[in-house]
Coordinates of C-alpha atoms and ligand atoms in Angstrom, one line a residue:
M20 CA -0.5 59.0 17.4
K21 CA 0.6 57.0 19.8
L22 CA -0.9 56.9 23.4
M23 CA -0.7 55.3 26.4
V24 CA -3.1 54.3 29.2
I25 CA -2.4 53.7 32.5
G26 CA -4.5 51.6 35.0
N27 CA -5.8 47.8 34.7
G28 CA -9.7 48.6 35.6
G29 CA -12.9 48.9 33.5
R30 CA -12.0 52.0 33.6
E31 CA -9.4 51.7 31.7
H32 CA -10.7 49.5 29.3
A33 CA -13.2 51.6 28.4
V34 CA -10.4 54.8 27.8
A35 CA -8.7 52.6 25.5
W36 CA -11.7 50.7 24.0
K37 CA -13.1 55.0 22.9
L38 CA -9.4 56.0 21.9
S39 CA -9.5 53.0 19.7
L40 CA -12.2 54.3 18.4
S41 CA -10.6 57.7 16.8
S42 CA -8.8 57.2 13.1
K43 CA -6.0 59.7 14.6
V44 CA -5.2 56.8 17.0
D45 CA -2.4 54.2 15.5
K46 CA -1.8 52.5 19.2
I47 CA -2.4 51.9 22.6
F48 CA 0.0 51.0 25.1
C49 CA -2.3 50.0 28.1
V50 CA -0.5 49.5 31.1
P51 CA -0.3 47.1 32.5
G52 CA -3.7 47.0 30.9
N53 CA -6.0 44.0 31.5
A54 CA -8.0 40.9 29.0
G55 CA -10.2 43.6 27.7
T56 CA -8.0 45.8 26.6
K57 CA -5.8 42.9 25.1
R58 CA -8.4 42.0 23.0
E59 CA -9.2 45.7 21.3
E60 CA -8.2 46.7 18.3
K61 CA -5.0 49.1 18.1
C62 CA -4.1 48.4 22.0
E63 CA -1.1 46.4 23.4
N64 CA -0.7 46.1 26.9
I65 CA 2.9 46.6 28.8
N66 CA 4.2 45.5 32.0
L67 CA 5.4 48.6 34.4
E68 CA 5.6 49.6 37.6
T69 CA 7.3 52.2 38.3
I70 CA 6.6 55.9 37.5
E71 CA 10.3 56.1 36.1
E72 CA 9.8 53.2 33.8
I73 CA 6.9 54.3 33.0
K74 CA 7.9 57.3 31.7
N75 CA 11.8 56.2 29.9
F76 CA 9.0 53.8 27.9
A77 CA 7.3 56.7 26.6
L78 CA 9.9 58.3 26.3
K79 CA 11.3 56.3 24.2
E80 CA 8.4 54.7 21.8
K81 CA 7.5 58.6 21.7
V82 CA 4.0 58.6 23.1
D83 CA 1.9 61.6 22.0
I84 CA -0.5 61.9 25.1
T85 CA -0.2 59.7 28.1
F86 CA -3.8 59.3 30.3
V87 CA -3.7 58.0 34.0
G88 CA -6.8 56.5 35.6
P89 CA -5.9 55.6 38.8
E90 CA -4.9 58.5 41.4
K91 CA -2.4 56.5 43.2
Y92 CA -0.4 57.8 40.2
L93 CA -1.6 60.9 40.3
V94 CA -0.9 61.8 44.2
D95 CA 2.7 60.5 43.7
G96 CA 3.2 62.6 41.3
I97 CA 3.0 61.1 38.1
V98 CA 2.3 64.2 35.9
D99 CA 5.1 66.3 37.3
E100 CA 7.6 63.5 36.0
F101 CA 6.5 63.7 32.4
K102 CA 6.0 67.1 32.2
K103 CA 10.1 67.6 33.3
S104 CA 10.2 65.3 30.4
G105 CA 8.6 67.4 28.4
L106 CA 5.7 64.3 27.5
K107 CA 2.1 65.5 27.1
I108 CA -0.3 63.5 29.8
I109 CA -3.9 64.2 31.0
G110 CA -4.0 64.6 35.0
P111 CA -3.8 66.9 37.4
D112 CA 0.2 67.6 38.9
K113 CA 0.7 66.2 42.5
N114 CA 0.1 70.0 44.2
A115 CA -3.3 69.6 42.6
A116 CA -4.0 65.5 43.1
K117 CA -4.6 66.9 46.7
L118 CA -7.5 68.1 45.6
E119 CA -8.5 64.0 46.1
G120 CA -5.7 62.8 47.8
S121 CA -6.6 64.8 51.1
K122 CA -10.0 65.5 52.6
V123 CA -8.4 68.1 54.4
F124 CA -7.2 70.2 52.0
S125 CA -10.3 69.8 49.6
K126 CA -12.8 71.0 52.4
D127 CA -10.3 73.8 53.5
F128 CA -10.7 74.7 49.6
M129 CA -14.1 74.3 49.2
K130 CA -14.5 76.5 52.6
K131 CA -12.2 78.8 51.2
Y132 CA -14.0 79.9 47.6
E133 CA -17.8 79.7 48.7
I134 CA -18.6 76.2 47.9
P135 CA -21.2 74.5 49.2
T136 CA -20.2 71.4 51.6
A137 CA -21.3 70.0 54.7
D138 CA -20.4 71.8 57.6
Y139 CA -17.3 70.2 59.2
Y140 CA -14.5 69.5 61.5
E141 CA -10.8 68.5 61.1
F142 CA -8.7 67.3 63.7
S143 CA -5.7 65.5 64.2
D144 CA -5.3 64.4 67.2
F145 CA -7.3 61.3 68.6
D146 CA -8.6 62.7 72.4
S147 CA -10.3 66.0 70.6
A148 CA -11.9 64.0 67.9
K149 CA -13.1 61.6 71.0
K150 CA -14.5 64.8 73.0
Y151 CA -16.1 66.6 70.0
I152 CA -18.3 63.2 69.0
N153 CA -19.0 62.2 73.0
E154 CA -20.1 66.6 73.3
R155 CA -22.0 66.2 69.7
K156 CA -25.8 66.0 69.7
T157 CA -26.8 65.3 66.8
F158 CA -26.5 62.1 64.3
P159 CA -25.8 60.4 61.9
V160 CA -22.6 61.6 61.5
V161 CA -20.0 61.2 58.6
I162 CA -16.0 60.4 59.4
K163 CA -13.2 60.9 56.9
A164 CA -9.5 59.6 57.1
D165 CA -7.9 62.6 55.3
G166 CA -5.2 60.1 52.8
L167 CA -6.1 58.0 50.2
A168 CA -8.0 54.7 52.0
A169 CA -9.0 52.9 48.2
G170 CA -12.3 54.2 48.6
K171 CA -12.8 52.6 52.3
G172 CA -12.0 55.6 54.1
V173 CA -15.7 56.8 55.2
F174 CA -18.3 56.2 58.2
I175 CA -21.5 56.8 57.9
C176 CA -22.0 56.7 61.7
N177 CA -25.4 56.3 62.6
T178 CA -24.7 56.7 66.8
K179 CA -22.6 58.3 68.5
A180 CA -20.7 54.9 69.7
D181 CA -20.5 54.3 66.0
A182 CA -18.5 57.4 65.6
L183 CA -16.1 56.2 68.3
D184 CA -15.4 52.8 67.0
A185 CA -15.3 54.8 63.8
I186 CA -12.5 57.3 65.1
D187 CA -11.1 54.5 66.9
E188 CA -10.8 52.5 64.0
V189 CA -8.9 55.3 61.5
M190 CA -6.8 57.1 64.7
I191 CA -5.8 54.7 66.6
K192 CA -5.9 51.3 65.0
K193 CA -4.5 53.2 61.7
I194 CA -6.0 50.4 59.5
F195 CA -5.7 53.0 56.7
Q196 CA -1.9 53.5 58.1
D197 CA -1.2 57.3 58.4
S198 CA -3.9 58.5 55.9
G199 CA -5.8 58.7 59.2
N200 CA -3.1 60.9 60.6
R201 CA -6.0 63.7 60.5
I202 CA -9.8 63.2 60.1
I203 CA -12.5 64.5 58.8
V204 CA -16.2 65.1 60.6
E205 CA -18.7 66.6 59.1
D206 CA -22.8 66.8 58.7
F207 CA -24.7 64.0 57.3
L208 CA -26.5 65.2 54.2
Q209 CA -29.7 63.6 52.9
G210 CA -30.7 63.3 49.7
K211 CA -29.7 62.0 46.0
E212 CA -26.2 61.8 44.6
A213 CA -24.8 62.5 41.2
S214 CA -21.4 62.1 39.9
V215 CA -20.2 64.9 37.2
L216 CA -17.0 64.0 35.2
C217 CA -15.5 67.3 33.9
I218 CA -12.7 67.7 31.7
T219 CA -10.3 71.5 32.5
D220 CA -7.5 72.6 30.7
G221 CA -7.2 75.1 33.7
E222 CA -8.2 77.9 32.4
N223 CA -11.8 76.2 31.3
I224 CA -14.0 73.4 32.3
I225 CA -16.5 71.5 30.6
P226 CA -19.5 69.2 32.2
F227 CA -20.1 65.8 30.5
I228 CA -23.1 64.0 31.1
P229 CA -24.1 63.8 34.8
C230 CA -24.4 60.0 36.3
K231 CA -26.3 58.4 38.7
D232 CA -23.6 55.7 40.5
H233 CA -25.0 53.2 42.9
K234 CA -22.3 52.4 45.9
Q235 CA -24.0 50.8 47.7
V236 CA -23.6 46.6 47.1
Y237 CA -27.7 45.0 47.5
N238 CA -30.6 46.3 45.8
G239 CA -32.3 49.3 47.5
D240 CA -29.2 50.9 48.4
K241 CA -28.7 48.7 51.2
G242 CA -25.6 47.0 52.2
P243 CA -21.9 48.2 52.6
N244 CA -21.0 50.8 50.0
T245 CA -18.8 49.6 46.6
G246 CA -16.9 51.4 44.4
G247 CA -20.1 51.7 42.8
M248 CA -22.6 48.5 41.4
G249 CA -23.9 50.4 38.2
V250 CA -24.4 53.9 36.7
I251 CA -27.1 55.6 35.0
A252 CA -26.8 58.5 32.9
P253 CA -28.1 61.0 32.6
N254 CA -29.1 61.1 36.2
P255 CA -32.8 61.5 36.5
Y256 CA -32.3 63.6 39.1
F257 CA -30.4 66.3 37.6
N258 CA -33.5 69.0 36.7
P259 CA -32.0 72.2 35.7
I260 CA -32.3 73.3 38.7
V261 CA -29.3 71.2 40.5
A262 CA -27.3 71.9 37.4
K263 CA -27.6 75.6 37.9
D264 CA -26.4 74.8 41.3
F265 CA -23.9 72.8 39.7
E266 CA -22.3 75.2 37.9
E267 CA -22.0 77.1 41.0
I268 CA -19.6 74.5 42.0
M269 CA -18.1 74.2 38.9
Y270 CA -16.8 77.7 38.7
K271 CA -16.0 78.4 41.0
T272 CA -13.8 75.7 41.8
L273 CA -12.1 76.4 38.1
E274 CA -11.9 80.1 40.0
G275 CA -10.2 78.2 42.9
M276 CA -7.8 77.0 41.3
K277 CA -6.6 79.7 39.3
K278 CA -6.1 82.1 42.3
E279 CA -4.4 78.9 44.3
N280 CA -2.1 77.7 40.7
I281 CA -3.4 74.5 41.0
N282 CA -2.0 73.1 37.9
Y283 CA -4.6 71.3 36.2
T284 CA -5.2 69.0 32.9
G285 CA -7.7 66.7 32.6
I286 CA -10.7 65.0 33.6
I287 CA -12.0 66.4 37.7
F288 CA -15.2 64.1 39.2
F289 CA -17.7 66.1 41.0
G290 CA -19.3 64.1 43.4
V291 CA -22.7 66.4 44.1
M292 CA -25.0 65.9 46.6
I293 CA -29.2 67.0 45.4
T294 CA -30.9 68.0 48.8
E295 CA -34.3 69.7 49.9
K296 CA -32.1 72.4 50.3
G297 CA -30.5 73.0 47.1
S298 CA -26.7 71.1 46.0
Y299 CA -23.6 70.2 47.8
L300 CA -20.5 68.9 46.8
L301 CA -18.8 66.1 49.1
E302 CA -16.2 65.5 46.9
Y303 CA -13.3 65.7 44.4
N304 CA -12.1 62.7 42.4
V305 CA -8.7 63.9 40.4
R306 CA -9.7 61.2 38.1
M307 CA -12.9 59.6 36.5
G308 CA -15.3 57.3 37.6
D309 CA -15.2 54.1 38.0
P310 CA -18.2 52.6 36.5
E311 CA -19.2 55.7 35.5
T312 CA -16.3 55.9 32.7
Q313 CA -17.4 53.0 31.5
A314 CA -21.4 54.1 30.6
L315 CA -20.0 57.8 29.3
M316 CA -17.7 56.0 26.8
F317 CA -20.4 54.2 25.7
I318 CA -22.5 57.1 24.8
M319 CA -19.5 60.2 24.1
K320 CA -20.1 60.5 20.0
S321 CA -16.5 63.2 20.1
D322 CA -13.5 61.7 19.3
L323 CA -11.5 61.5 23.0
C324 CA -8.3 61.8 21.0
E325 CA -9.3 64.9 20.1
M326 CA -10.5 66.5 23.6
F327 CA -7.4 64.9 25.0
E328 CA -5.3 67.1 22.8
A329 CA -7.3 70.4 22.8
A330 CA -6.9 69.5 27.1
T331 CA -3.1 68.9 26.7
E332 CA -2.7 72.5 24.5
K333 CA -4.8 74.5 26.6
N334 CA -7.5 74.8 24.6
L335 CA -10.4 73.5 25.1
A336 CA -12.4 76.8 24.7
G337 CA -15.6 76.5 22.5
F338 CA -15.0 72.5 21.9
M339 CA -18.0 70.8 22.7
P340 CA -18.5 67.3 23.7
E341 CA -21.2 65.6 21.7
W342 CA -23.7 62.7 23.0
E343 CA -25.9 60.2 21.8
N344 CA -29.1 61.4 22.8
L345 CA -29.4 58.2 24.5
H346 CA -29.4 57.0 28.2
V347 CA -27.5 54.1 29.0
C348 CA -27.2 51.9 31.7
C349 CA -24.6 50.3 33.5
V350 CA -24.4 47.5 35.4
I351 CA -21.1 45.7 37.7
L352 CA -20.4 42.1 37.7
A353 CA -19.6 41.1 40.7
S354 CA -18.0 38.2 43.1
Q355 CA -20.8 37.0 45.8
G356 CA -19.1 39.2 49.0
Y357 CA -17.8 41.3 47.5
P358 CA -17.1 44.5 48.7
L359 CA -15.5 41.8 51.9
K360 CA -14.8 38.3 51.5
F361 CA -14.9 37.0 47.9
K362 CA -13.9 33.8 46.1
K363 CA -12.0 33.5 42.5
G364 CA -10.1 31.9 40.2
F365 CA -13.8 31.0 38.2
P366 CA -13.6 30.7 34.7
V367 CA -15.5 33.2 32.8
S368 CA -18.2 32.3 29.9
L369 CA -18.7 35.1 27.2
N370 CA -21.7 34.8 24.9
N371 CA -23.0 37.6 22.5
T372 CA -24.1 40.2 23.8
G373 CA -25.4 42.1 21.1
N374 CA -25.4 45.4 20.8
S375 CA -24.5 45.8 24.7
K376 CA -20.3 46.4 25.4
V377 CA -18.6 44.7 28.0
F378 CA -15.8 45.9 29.9
F379 CA -13.3 44.0 31.8
A380 CA -12.5 44.9 35.5
G381 CA -11.0 41.8 38.2
V382 CA -10.5 39.4 35.3
S383 CA -7.0 37.6 34.5
E384 CA -6.0 34.9 31.7
N385 CA -5.0 31.6 32.8
N386 CA -3.3 29.8 29.3
G387 CA -5.6 32.0 27.3
M388 CA -9.1 30.6 29.8
I389 CA -9.9 34.3 31.3
V390 CA -11.0 33.6 34.8
T391 CA -11.8 36.3 38.3
S392 CA -9.1 37.5 40.2
G393 CA -11.2 40.9 42.1
G394 CA -14.4 42.1 43.1
R395 CA -16.3 43.6 40.1
V396 CA -15.0 41.6 37.9
M397 CA -16.9 42.9 34.2
A398 CA -19.9 45.6 33.5
V399 CA -21.4 44.9 30.9
V400 CA -23.1 48.6 29.5
S401 CA -26.3 49.3 26.7
K402 CA -27.8 52.7 25.4
A403 CA -31.5 53.0 24.7
E404 CA -34.1 56.0 24.4
T405 CA -35.3 55.4 27.8
I406 CA -33.4 54.5 30.2
Q407 CA -36.0 51.7 31.4
K408 CA -35.0 49.7 27.6
A409 CA -31.5 50.4 27.8
S410 CA -31.3 48.5 31.8
K411 CA -33.6 45.6 30.0
E412 CA -30.9 45.7 27.3
A413 CA -27.8 45.6 30.4
Y414 CA -30.0 42.4 32.2
L415 CA -30.3 40.1 29.0
A416 CA -26.8 40.7 27.9
I417 CA -25.9 39.9 31.6
K418 CA -27.5 36.0 30.8
N419 CA -24.6 35.5 28.4
V420 CA -22.1 36.5 30.8
N421 CA -21.4 33.0 33.2
F422 CA -19.1 32.6 35.8
E423 CA -19.7 30.8 38.9
N424 CA -20.5 33.2 42.7
K425 CA -21.8 36.3 39.7
Y426 CA -23.7 38.5 41.6
F427 CA -25.2 41.8 40.6
R428 CA -27.6 44.4 41.8
T429 CA -31.4 43.6 39.7
D430 CA -32.3 47.4 40.3
I431 CA -30.2 49.5 38.2
G432 CA -32.3 51.9 35.5
V433 CA -35.2 49.6 37.2
N434 CA -38.5 51.9 38.8
I435 CA -36.5 55.3 37.5
Ligands
AMP516 P1 -16.8 60.7 49.3 O1 -15.4 59.5 49.0 O2 -16.3 61.5 50.6 O3 -17.6 61.0 48.0 O4 -17.7 59.8 50.1 C1 -17.9 58.2 49.7 C2 -19.3 58.1 50.0 O5 -20.2 58.7 51.5 C3 -20.1 59.4 49.2 O6 -20.4 58.6 47.8 C4 -21.4 59.5 49.7 O7 -22.3 58.0 49.6 C5 -21.1 59.1 50.9 N1 -20.7 60.7 51.9 C6 -20.0 61.5 51.9 N2 -20.4 62.4 52.7 C7 -21.6 62.5 53.0 C8 -22.5 63.1 53.1 N3 -21.8 64.4 53.9 N4 -23.4 62.6 53.6 C9 -24.1 62.1 53.6 N5 -23.3 61.2 53.0 C10 -22.0 61.4 52.6
LIG517 N1 -17.8 55.3 41.1 C1 -17.1 56.1 41.7 C2 -16.1 56.5 41.8 O1 -15.0 56.2 41.1 O2 -15.3 57.2 42.8

């Protein structure tokens, strides 16, 4: 089979690598791919940008299945375009992508289908939002821009002043342009987070191993939020009670999607907050998580291509993904300064990382030399019988991956 993977991050490198291990797969086009996918077997990087260009290429090359990494293409309707041309693709259509593309849409969906989520109000004009914040008695409060904001659209505001600043930035200064036309103001939930990726064909839904992401940039969950600085799986807080709560969230979501005629084939990501009062859904992402994917692909035993095939044929009933009975630890190597200002263009040296796997993200290639080009540069992933061992291995491997201004958290999988 010929497959195509769209995107250029660590997540896409991990998916392309995992697909390359399938005996069913002959060829993987990575659009545009990165220096990591370029080095994987069966993979070829192809530089295409628009949905039209990508679709025409898939038709010409008779690509069997396309996997879409980034949400932007999904929200822009790549799945609709592919399906119109009879091409198989993993991802939600434009309407379904609103589950991530609009916080107002997703919160209203959760409310309608009685999915536990933080209480909230929505506002489309600044004066009403300001009045509400001024009259609100309890803080912290969480302010969310409605539309896509490259993962930066959520503000946890500890004081009234912070909340007023946040609505000013989003609704008046329009730092996320039209994504800030509407906002959600919701209660702050205290707890431990879990990321659960599931695969669905619209009729069936199957959860993957629950992950724990580490969103903040510094040890001990301090500092600004990032795309994710490391992941461990299974999530140690995901006990059987949480699993039961989650099942309810998951099945209510599937039922809701069916009732709303939401057309979903692919991966749906549930961001869950585990609190003392039960588990609540924070958000949906209509894509795989980054770096959750890097961790999960490394311990998935099943053939990912077969799973994608089953999903596109609406044949997931009875499909049980298999996982290695191990713990996995993924540590992100970032550029010092990320998620704010950082320098780039430093050469990367990679020595033997043993049984660990390195997935590339923010790197580019200059005359055959790999140099840093982004905030999250790469992910180092290790697996072992215990999370402590997996973590130790990952940190040993990191010593063999070097570049100037290398920064990473040193507490991923430590003291669990
Ligand atoms: P979201 O994009 O909605 O997942 O928000 C990004 C991050 O903000 C989440 O992963 C949480 O860390 C945090 N967050 C979002 N909503 C809440 C909430 N209601 N209470 C506490 N933290 C939240
Ligand atoms: N790691 C969280 C995300 O991909 O949104």
